[in-house]
Tab-separated table of C-alpha atoms in Angstrom:
chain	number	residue	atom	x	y	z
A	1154	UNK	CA	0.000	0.000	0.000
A	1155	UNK	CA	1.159	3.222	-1.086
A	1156	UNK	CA	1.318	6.485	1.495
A	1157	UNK	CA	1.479	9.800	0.238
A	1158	UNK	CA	0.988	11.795	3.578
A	1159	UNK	CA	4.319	12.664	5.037
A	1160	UNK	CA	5.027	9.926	8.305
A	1161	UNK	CA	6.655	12.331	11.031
A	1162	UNK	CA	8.661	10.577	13.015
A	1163	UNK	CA	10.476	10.765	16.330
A	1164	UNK	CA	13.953	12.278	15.088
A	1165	UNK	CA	12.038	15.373	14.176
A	1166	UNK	CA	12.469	14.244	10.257
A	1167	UNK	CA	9.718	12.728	8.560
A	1168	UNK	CA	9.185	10.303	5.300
A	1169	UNK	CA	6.709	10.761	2.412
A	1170	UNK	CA	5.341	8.634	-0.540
A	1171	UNK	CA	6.309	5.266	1.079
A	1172	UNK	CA	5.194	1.909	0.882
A	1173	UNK	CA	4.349	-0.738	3.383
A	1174	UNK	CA	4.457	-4.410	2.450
A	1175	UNK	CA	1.790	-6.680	4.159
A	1176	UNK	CA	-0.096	-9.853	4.171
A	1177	UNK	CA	-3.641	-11.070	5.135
A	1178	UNK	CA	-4.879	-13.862	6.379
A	1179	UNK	CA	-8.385	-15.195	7.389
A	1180	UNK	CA	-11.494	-13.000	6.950
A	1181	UNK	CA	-12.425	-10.066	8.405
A	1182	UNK	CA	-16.003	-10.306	10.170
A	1183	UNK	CA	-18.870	-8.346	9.742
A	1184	UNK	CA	-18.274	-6.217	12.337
A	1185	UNK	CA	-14.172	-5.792	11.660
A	1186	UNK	CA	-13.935	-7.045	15.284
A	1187	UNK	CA	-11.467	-10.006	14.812
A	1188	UNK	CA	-8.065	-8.207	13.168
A	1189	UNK	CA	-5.059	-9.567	14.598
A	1190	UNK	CA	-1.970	-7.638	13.803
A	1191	UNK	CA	1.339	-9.302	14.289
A	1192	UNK	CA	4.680	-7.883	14.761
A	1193	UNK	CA	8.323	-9.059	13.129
A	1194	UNK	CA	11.425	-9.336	14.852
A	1195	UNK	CA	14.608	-8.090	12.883
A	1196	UNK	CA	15.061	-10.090	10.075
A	1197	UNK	CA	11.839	-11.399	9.628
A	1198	UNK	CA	8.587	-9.782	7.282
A	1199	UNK	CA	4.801	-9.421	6.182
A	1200	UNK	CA	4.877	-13.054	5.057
A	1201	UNK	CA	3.812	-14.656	8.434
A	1202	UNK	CA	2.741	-18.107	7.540
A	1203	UNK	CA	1.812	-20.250	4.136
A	1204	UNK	CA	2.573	-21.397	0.884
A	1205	UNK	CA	3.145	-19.051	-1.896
A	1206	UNK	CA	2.098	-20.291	-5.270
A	1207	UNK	CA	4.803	-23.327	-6.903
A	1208	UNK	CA	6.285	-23.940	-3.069
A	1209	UNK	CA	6.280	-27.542	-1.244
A	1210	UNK	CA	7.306	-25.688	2.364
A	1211	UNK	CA	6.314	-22.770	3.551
A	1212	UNK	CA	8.724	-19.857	4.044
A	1213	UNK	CA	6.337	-17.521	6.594
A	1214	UNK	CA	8.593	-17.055	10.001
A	1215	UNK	CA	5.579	-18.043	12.383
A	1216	UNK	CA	4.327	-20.904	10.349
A	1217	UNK	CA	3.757	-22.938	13.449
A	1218	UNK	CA	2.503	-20.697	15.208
A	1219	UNK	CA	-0.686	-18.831	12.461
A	1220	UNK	CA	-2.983	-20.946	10.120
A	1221	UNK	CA	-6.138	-22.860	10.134
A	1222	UNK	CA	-6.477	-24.828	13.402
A	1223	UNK	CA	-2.700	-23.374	14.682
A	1224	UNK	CA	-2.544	-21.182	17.925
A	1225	UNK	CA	-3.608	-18.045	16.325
A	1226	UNK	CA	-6.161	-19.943	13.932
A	1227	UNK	CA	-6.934	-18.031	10.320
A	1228	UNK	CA	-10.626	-19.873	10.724
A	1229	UNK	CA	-11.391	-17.287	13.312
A	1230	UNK	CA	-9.341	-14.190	13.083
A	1231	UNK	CA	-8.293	-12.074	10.586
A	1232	UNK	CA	-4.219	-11.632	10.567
A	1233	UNK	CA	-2.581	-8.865	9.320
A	1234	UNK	CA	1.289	-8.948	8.836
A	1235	UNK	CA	3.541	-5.570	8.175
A	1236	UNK	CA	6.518	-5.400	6.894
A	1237	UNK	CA	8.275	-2.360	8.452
A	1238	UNK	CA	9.734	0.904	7.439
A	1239	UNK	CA	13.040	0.787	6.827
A	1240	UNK	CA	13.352	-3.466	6.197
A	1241	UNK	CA	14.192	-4.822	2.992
A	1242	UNK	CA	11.106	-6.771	2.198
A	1243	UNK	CA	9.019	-4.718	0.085
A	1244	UNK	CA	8.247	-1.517	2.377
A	1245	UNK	CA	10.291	1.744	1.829
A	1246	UNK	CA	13.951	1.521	2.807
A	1247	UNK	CA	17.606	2.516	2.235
A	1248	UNK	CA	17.645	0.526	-0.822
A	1249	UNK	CA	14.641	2.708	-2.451
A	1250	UNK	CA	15.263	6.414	-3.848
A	1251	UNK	CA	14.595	9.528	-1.710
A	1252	UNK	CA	11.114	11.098	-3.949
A	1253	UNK	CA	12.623	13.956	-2.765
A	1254	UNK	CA	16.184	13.701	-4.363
A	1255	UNK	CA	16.157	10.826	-7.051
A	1256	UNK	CA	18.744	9.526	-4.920
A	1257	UNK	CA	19.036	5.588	-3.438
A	1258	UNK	CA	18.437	6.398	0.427
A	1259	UNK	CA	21.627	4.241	1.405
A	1260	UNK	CA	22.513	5.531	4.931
A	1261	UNK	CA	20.505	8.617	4.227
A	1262	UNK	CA	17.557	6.700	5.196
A	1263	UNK	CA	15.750	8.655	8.509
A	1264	UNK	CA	16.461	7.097	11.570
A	1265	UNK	CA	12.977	4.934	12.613
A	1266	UNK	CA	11.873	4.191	15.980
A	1267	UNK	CA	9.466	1.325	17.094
A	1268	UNK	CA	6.860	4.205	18.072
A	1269	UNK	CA	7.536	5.213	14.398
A	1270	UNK	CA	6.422	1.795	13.319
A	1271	UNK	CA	4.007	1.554	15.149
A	1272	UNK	CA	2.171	5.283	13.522
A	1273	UNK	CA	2.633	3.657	10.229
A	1274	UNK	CA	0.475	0.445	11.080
A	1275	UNK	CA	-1.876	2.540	12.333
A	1276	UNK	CA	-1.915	4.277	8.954
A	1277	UNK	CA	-2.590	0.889	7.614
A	1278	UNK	CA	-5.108	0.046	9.866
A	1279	UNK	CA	-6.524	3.301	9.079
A	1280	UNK	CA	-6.765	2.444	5.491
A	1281	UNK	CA	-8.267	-1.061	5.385
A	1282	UNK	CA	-10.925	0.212	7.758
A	1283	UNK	CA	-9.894	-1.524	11.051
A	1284	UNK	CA	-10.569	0.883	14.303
A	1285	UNK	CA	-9.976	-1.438	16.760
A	1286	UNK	CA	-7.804	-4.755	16.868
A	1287	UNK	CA	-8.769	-7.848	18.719
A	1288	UNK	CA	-5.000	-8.128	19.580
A	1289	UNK	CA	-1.494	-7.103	19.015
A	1290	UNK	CA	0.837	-9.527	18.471
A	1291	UNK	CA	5.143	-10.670	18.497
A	1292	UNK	CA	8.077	-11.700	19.886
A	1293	UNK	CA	11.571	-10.394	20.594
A	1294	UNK	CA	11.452	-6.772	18.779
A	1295	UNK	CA	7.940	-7.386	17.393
A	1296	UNK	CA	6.595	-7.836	21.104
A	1297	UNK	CA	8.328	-4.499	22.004
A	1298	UNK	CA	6.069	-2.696	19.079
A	1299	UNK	CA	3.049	-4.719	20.397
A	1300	UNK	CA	3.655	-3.109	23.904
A	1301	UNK	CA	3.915	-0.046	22.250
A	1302	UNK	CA	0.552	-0.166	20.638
A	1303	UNK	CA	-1.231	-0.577	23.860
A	1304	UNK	CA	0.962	2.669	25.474
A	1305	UNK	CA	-0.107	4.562	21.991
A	1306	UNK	CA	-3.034	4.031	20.941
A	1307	UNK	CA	-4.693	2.216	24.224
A	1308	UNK	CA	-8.137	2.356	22.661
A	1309	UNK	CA	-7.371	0.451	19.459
A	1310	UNK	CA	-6.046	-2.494	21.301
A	1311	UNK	CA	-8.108	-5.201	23.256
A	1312	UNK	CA	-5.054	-7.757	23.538
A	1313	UNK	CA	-1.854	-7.902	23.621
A	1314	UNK	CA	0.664	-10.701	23.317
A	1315	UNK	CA	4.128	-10.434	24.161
A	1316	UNK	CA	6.865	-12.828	23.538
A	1317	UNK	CA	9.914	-13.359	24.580
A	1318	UNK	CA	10.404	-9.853	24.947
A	1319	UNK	CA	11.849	-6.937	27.026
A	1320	UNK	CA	10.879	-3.676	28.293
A	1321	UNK	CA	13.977	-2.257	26.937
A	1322	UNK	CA	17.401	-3.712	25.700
A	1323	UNK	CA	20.218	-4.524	28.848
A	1324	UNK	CA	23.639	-3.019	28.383
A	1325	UNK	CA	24.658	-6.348	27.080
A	1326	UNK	CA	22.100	-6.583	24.420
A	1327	UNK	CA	23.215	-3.105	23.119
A	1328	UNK	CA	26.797	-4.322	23.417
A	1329	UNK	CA	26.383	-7.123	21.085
A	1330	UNK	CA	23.981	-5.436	18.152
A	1331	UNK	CA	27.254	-2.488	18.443
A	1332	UNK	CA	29.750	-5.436	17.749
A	1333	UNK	CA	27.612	-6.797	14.939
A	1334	UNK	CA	27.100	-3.391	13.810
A	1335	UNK	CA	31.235	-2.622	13.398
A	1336	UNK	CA	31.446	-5.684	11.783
A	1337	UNK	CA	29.129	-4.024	9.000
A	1338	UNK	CA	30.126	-0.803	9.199
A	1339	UNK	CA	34.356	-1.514	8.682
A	1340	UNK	CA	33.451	-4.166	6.066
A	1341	UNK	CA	35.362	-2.208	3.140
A	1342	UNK	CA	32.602	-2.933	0.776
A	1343	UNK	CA	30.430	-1.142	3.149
A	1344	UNK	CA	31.334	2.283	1.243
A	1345	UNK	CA	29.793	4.544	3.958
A	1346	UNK	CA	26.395	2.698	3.371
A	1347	UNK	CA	26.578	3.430	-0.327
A	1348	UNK	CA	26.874	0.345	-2.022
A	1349	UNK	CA	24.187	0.300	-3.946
A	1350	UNK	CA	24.076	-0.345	-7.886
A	1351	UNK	CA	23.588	2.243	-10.086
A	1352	UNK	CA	23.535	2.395	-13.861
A	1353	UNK	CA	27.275	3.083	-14.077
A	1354	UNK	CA	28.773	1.019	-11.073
A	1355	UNK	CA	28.288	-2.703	-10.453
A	1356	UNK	CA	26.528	-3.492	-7.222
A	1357	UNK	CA	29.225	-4.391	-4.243
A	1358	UNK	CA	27.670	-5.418	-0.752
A	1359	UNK	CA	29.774	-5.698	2.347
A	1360	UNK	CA	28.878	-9.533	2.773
A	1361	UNK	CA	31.658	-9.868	4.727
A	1362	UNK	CA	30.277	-7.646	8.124
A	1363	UNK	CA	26.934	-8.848	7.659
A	1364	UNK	CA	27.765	-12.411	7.970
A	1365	UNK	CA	30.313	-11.911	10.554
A	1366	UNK	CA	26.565	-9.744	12.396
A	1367	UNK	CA	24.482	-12.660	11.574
A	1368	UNK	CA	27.139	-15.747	13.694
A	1369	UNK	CA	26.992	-13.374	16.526
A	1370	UNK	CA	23.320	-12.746	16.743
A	1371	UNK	CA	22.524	-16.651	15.874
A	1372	UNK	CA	25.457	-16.920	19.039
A	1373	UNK	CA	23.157	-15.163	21.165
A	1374	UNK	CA	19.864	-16.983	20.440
A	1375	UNK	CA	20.624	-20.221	20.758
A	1376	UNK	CA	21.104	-21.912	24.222
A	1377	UNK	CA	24.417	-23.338	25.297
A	1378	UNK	CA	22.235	-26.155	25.906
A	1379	UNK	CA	21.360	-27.001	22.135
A	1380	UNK	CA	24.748	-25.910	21.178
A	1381	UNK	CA	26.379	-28.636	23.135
A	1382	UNK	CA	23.352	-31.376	21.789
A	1383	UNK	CA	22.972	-30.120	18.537
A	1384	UNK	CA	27.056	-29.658	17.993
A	1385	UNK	CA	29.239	-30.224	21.028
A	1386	UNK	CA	33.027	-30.468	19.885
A	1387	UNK	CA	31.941	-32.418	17.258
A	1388	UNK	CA	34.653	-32.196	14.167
A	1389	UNK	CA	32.834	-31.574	10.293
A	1390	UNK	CA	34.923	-34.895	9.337
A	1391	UNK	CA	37.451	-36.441	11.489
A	1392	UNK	CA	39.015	-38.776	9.043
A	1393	UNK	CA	39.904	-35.766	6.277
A	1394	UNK	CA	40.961	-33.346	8.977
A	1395	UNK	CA	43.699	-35.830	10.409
A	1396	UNK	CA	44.348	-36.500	7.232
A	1397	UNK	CA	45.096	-32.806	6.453
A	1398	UNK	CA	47.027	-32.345	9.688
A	1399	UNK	CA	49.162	-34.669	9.208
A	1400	UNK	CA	49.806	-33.537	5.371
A	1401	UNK	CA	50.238	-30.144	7.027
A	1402	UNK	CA	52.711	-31.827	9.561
A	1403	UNK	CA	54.765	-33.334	7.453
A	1404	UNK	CA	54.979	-29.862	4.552
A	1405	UNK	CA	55.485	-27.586	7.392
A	1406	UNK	CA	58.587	-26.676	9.797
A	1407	UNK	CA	58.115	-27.666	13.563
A	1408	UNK	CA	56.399	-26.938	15.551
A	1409	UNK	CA	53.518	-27.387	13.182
A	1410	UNK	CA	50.309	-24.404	13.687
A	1411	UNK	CA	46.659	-25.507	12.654
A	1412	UNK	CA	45.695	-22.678	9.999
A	1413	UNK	CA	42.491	-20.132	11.097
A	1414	UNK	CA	41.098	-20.416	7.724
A	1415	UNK	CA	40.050	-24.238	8.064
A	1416	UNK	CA	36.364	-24.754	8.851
A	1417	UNK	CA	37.214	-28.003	11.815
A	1418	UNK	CA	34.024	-27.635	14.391
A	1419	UNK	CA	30.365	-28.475	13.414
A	1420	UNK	CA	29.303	-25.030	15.187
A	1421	UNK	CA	32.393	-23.301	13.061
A	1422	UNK	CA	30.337	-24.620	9.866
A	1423	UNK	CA	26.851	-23.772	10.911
A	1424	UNK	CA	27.521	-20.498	12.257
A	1425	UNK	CA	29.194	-19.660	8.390
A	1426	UNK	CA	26.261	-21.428	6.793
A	1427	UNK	CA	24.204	-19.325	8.608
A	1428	UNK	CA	25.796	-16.206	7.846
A	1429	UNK	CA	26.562	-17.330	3.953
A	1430	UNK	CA	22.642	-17.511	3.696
A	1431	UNK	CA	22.028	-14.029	5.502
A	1432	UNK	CA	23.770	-12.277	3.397
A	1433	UNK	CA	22.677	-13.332	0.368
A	1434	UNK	CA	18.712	-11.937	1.184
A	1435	UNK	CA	19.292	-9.324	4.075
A	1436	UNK	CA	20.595	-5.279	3.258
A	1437	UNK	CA	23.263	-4.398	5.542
A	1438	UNK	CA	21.961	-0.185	6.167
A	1439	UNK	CA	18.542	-2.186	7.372
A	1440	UNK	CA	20.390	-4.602	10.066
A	1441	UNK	CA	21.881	-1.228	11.362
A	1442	UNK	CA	18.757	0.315	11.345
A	1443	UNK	CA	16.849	-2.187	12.853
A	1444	UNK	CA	19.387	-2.728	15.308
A	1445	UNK	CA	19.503	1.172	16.260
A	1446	UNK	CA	15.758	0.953	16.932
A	1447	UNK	CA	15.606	-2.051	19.607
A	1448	UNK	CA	18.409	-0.009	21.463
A	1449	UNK	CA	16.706	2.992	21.976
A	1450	UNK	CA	13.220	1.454	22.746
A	1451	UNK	CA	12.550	2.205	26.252
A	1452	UNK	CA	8.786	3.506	27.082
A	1453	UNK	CA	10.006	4.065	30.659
A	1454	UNK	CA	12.893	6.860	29.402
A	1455	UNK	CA	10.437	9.498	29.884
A	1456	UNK	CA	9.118	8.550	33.345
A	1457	UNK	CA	12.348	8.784	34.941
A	1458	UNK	CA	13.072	5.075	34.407
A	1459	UNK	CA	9.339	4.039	36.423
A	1460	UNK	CA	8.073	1.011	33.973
A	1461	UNK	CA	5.031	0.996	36.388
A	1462	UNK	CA	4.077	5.082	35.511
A	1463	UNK	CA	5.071	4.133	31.876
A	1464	UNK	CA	2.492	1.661	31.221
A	1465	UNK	CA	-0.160	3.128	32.755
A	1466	UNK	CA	-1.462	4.369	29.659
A	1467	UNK	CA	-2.248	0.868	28.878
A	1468	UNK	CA	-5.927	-0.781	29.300
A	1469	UNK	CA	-5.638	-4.058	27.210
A	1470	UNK	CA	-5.326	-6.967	28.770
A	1471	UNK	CA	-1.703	-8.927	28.426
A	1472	UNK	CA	-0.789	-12.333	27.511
A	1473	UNK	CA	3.509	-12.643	28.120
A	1474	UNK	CA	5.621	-15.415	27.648
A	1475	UNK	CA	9.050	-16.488	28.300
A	1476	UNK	CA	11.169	-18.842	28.257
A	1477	UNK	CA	14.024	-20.486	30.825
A	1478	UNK	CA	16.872	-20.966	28.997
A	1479	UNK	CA	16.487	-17.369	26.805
A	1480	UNK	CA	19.476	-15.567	28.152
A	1481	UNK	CA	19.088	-12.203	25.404
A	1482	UNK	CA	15.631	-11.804	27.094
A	1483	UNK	CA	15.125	-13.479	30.196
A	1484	UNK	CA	11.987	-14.473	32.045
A	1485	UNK	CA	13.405	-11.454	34.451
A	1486	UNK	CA	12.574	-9.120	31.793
A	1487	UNK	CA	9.128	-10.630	31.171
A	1488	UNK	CA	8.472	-10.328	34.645
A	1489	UNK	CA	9.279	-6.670	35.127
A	1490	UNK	CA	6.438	-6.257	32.332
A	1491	UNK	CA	4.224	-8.505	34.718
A	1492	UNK	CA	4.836	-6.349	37.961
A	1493	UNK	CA	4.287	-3.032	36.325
A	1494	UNK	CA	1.398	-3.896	34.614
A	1495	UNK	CA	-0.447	-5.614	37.701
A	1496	UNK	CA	0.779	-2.641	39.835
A	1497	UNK	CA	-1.685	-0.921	37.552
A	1498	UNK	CA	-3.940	-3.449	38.160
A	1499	UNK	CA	-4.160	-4.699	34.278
A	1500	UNK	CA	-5.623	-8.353	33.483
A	1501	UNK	CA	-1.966	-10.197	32.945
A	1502	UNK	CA	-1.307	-13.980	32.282
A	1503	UNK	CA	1.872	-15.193	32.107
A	1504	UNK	CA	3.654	-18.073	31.257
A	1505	UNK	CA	7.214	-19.154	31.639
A	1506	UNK	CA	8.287	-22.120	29.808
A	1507	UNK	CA	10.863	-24.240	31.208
A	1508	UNK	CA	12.016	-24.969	27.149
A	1509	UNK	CA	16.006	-25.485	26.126
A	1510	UNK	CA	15.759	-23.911	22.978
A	1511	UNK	CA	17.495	-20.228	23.777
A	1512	UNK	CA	15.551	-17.504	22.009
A	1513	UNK	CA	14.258	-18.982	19.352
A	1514	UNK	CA	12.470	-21.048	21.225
A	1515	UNK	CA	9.360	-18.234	20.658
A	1516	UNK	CA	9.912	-19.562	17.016
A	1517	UNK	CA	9.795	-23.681	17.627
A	1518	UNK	CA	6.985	-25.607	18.092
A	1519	UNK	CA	6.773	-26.293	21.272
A	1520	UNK	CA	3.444	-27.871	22.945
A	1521	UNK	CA	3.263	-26.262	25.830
A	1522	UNK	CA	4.143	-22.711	24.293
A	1523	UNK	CA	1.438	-23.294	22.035
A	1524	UNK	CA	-1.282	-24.585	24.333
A	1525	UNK	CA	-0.848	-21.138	26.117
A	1526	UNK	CA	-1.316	-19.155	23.281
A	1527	UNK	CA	-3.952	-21.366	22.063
A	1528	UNK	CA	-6.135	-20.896	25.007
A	1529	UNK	CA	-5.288	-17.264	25.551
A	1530	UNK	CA	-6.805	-17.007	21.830
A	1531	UNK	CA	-9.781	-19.427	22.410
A	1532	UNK	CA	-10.872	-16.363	25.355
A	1533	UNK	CA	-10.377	-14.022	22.561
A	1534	UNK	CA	-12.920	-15.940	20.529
A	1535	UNK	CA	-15.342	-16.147	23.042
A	1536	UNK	CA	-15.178	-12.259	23.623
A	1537	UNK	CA	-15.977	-12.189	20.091
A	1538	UNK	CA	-19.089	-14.760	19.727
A	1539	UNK	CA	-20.377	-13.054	23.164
């Protein structure tokens, strides 16, 4: 959908003739009472769950989670998923021209904030005629925009549901999105953000920092748990690397040094398999933009750091989960949401799941995850049919 309005947004700069990338799925009801809008994380998009046309496997990031007879079921609600301002999935970014210059954005693209997101869902709301959502929906980042929703625009919002989430980033969370951001940002195809094709210059992408960005994030959402099961110390092939050693022993002067360039450790080959893939598909000005935005989300800033004053613009009702082993955003985090809300005496279920899975455990299919959601849904429903 195409905006012409100009978007301000929190810097003080603003963004005109835009786009926004989305996805629907289910059927509005008469009454436009059972719209469920849900929230990506940072590399994710509008395609939430499916089959597109000609594919055997569906590609949508919450495929277990959205669809006929799933958790959030598409027989009963209408979902609506947005792909944000500034990604690289369709909606405006810094791969798209400045209407205003001619010019690819690059790193000229405004700085967005998740209350800046969360205006220009509103604007799509606004458009396709929805006043008031059954429930707000994501995990990691896109639970931090759902909490935003109910602190901006309280009335709109009935439900929210908040995953794996935080309040606001730790010290340590900022620490490693900085580290994955200088690994972008001194890649020397990186070009000042820049890199862009044009008619006269072949396109170069700094491929190097955004795969070094992607092993550290995938580092931090995993578990050391289903690092050790899934890899351990495990070598790619034992046989050919002592067969390369000793070839290496025997051609080189003693003492002999194993070389850094050799791929020897399942989790050394995963980790660049990983990162290969990312940066083949993701645009390296968007991971630092996206990135930029979960740091400075903090609704609490401007209440002198009281979550509990912060949040009590809200009046939905809450649904938050977390989960044991998720060290980037701990069931600690999730429960500071919990204590402010019920000192504002908000309906709040919670649910911490003792899973193994690390972060991404908001992503897996996990029975007991989705038995949660599933019910907290079902009430939804029933609201509905009442």
């Amino acid at each position: 959908m195409h905006f012409d309005a100009p978007l301000p947004l929190r810097s003080g700069a603003s963004i005109r003739a835009y786009d926004l990338c989305f996805e629907t799925y289910g059927t509005l009801n008469g009454d436009r009472s059972n719209a469920v809008l849900v929230l990506h994380a940072l590399n994710a998009s509008h395609h939430l769950a499916g089959l597109y046309q000609g594919q055997d496997k569906s590609d949508g990031w919450w495929d277990t989670m959205i669809g006929p007879g799933k958790p959030l079921d598409t027989n009963r609600f209408f979902v609506i998923g947005v792909n944000n301002l500034g990604s690289c999935f369709g909606s405006t970014g810094p791969m798209h021209r400045n209407p205003d210059t001619g010019e690819v954005y690059g790193s000229g693209f405004p700085v967005v904030t998740v209350e800046d997101w969360v205006d220009a869902q509103a604007r799509l709301l606004d458009a396709l005629g929805i006043v008031s959502l059954a429930a707000v929906m994501g995990g990691s980042l896109g639970g931090m925009q759902a909490l935003s929703w109910t602190l901006q625009y309280p009335q709109r919002v009935r439900n929210a549901v908040v995953i794996a989430s935080a309040p606001n980033l730790t010290a340590e969370n900022i620490a490693f999105n900085e580290v994955a951001r200088r690994a972008i940002v001194t890649d020397p195809d990186f070009n000042g953000g820049n890199f862009y094709a044009t008619q006269e210059r072949a396109q170069t992408t700094p491929k190097r920092g955004l795969r070094i960005a992607r092993m550290i994030g995938h580092i931090t959402y995993l578990s050391d748990d289903v690092m050790n099961e899934k890899f351990g110390r495990e070598l790619r092939t034992s046989l050919a690397r002592e067969a390369r050693v000793h070839a290496a022993a025997a051609a080189a002067p003693a003492p002999f040094q194993y070389t850094t360039q050799d791929v020897e450790f399942q989790i050394e080959s995963y980790l660049r398999h990983q990162g290969d893939k990312f940066a083949e598909y993701f645009d390296a000005n968007t991971y630092l933009l996206i990135t930029r935005s979960l740091d400075y989300f903090d609704p609490a800033r401007d209440y002198g750091g009281d979550l509990s004053r912060a949040l009590a613009r809200a009046t939905a009702r809450f649904l938050l989960v977390s989960f044991s082993t998720d060290w980037r955003f701990s069931p600690t985090r999730s429960r500071e949401l919990v204590k402010a809300l019920l000192d504002n005496r908000r309906d709040v279920s919670y649910a911490e799941i003792d899973a193994p899975h690390g972060h991404d455990a908001f992503l897996l299919d996990d029975p007991r995850y989705h038995h949660v959601v599933a019910a907290y849904f079902d009430r939804i429903a029933g609201a509905l049919s009442s």
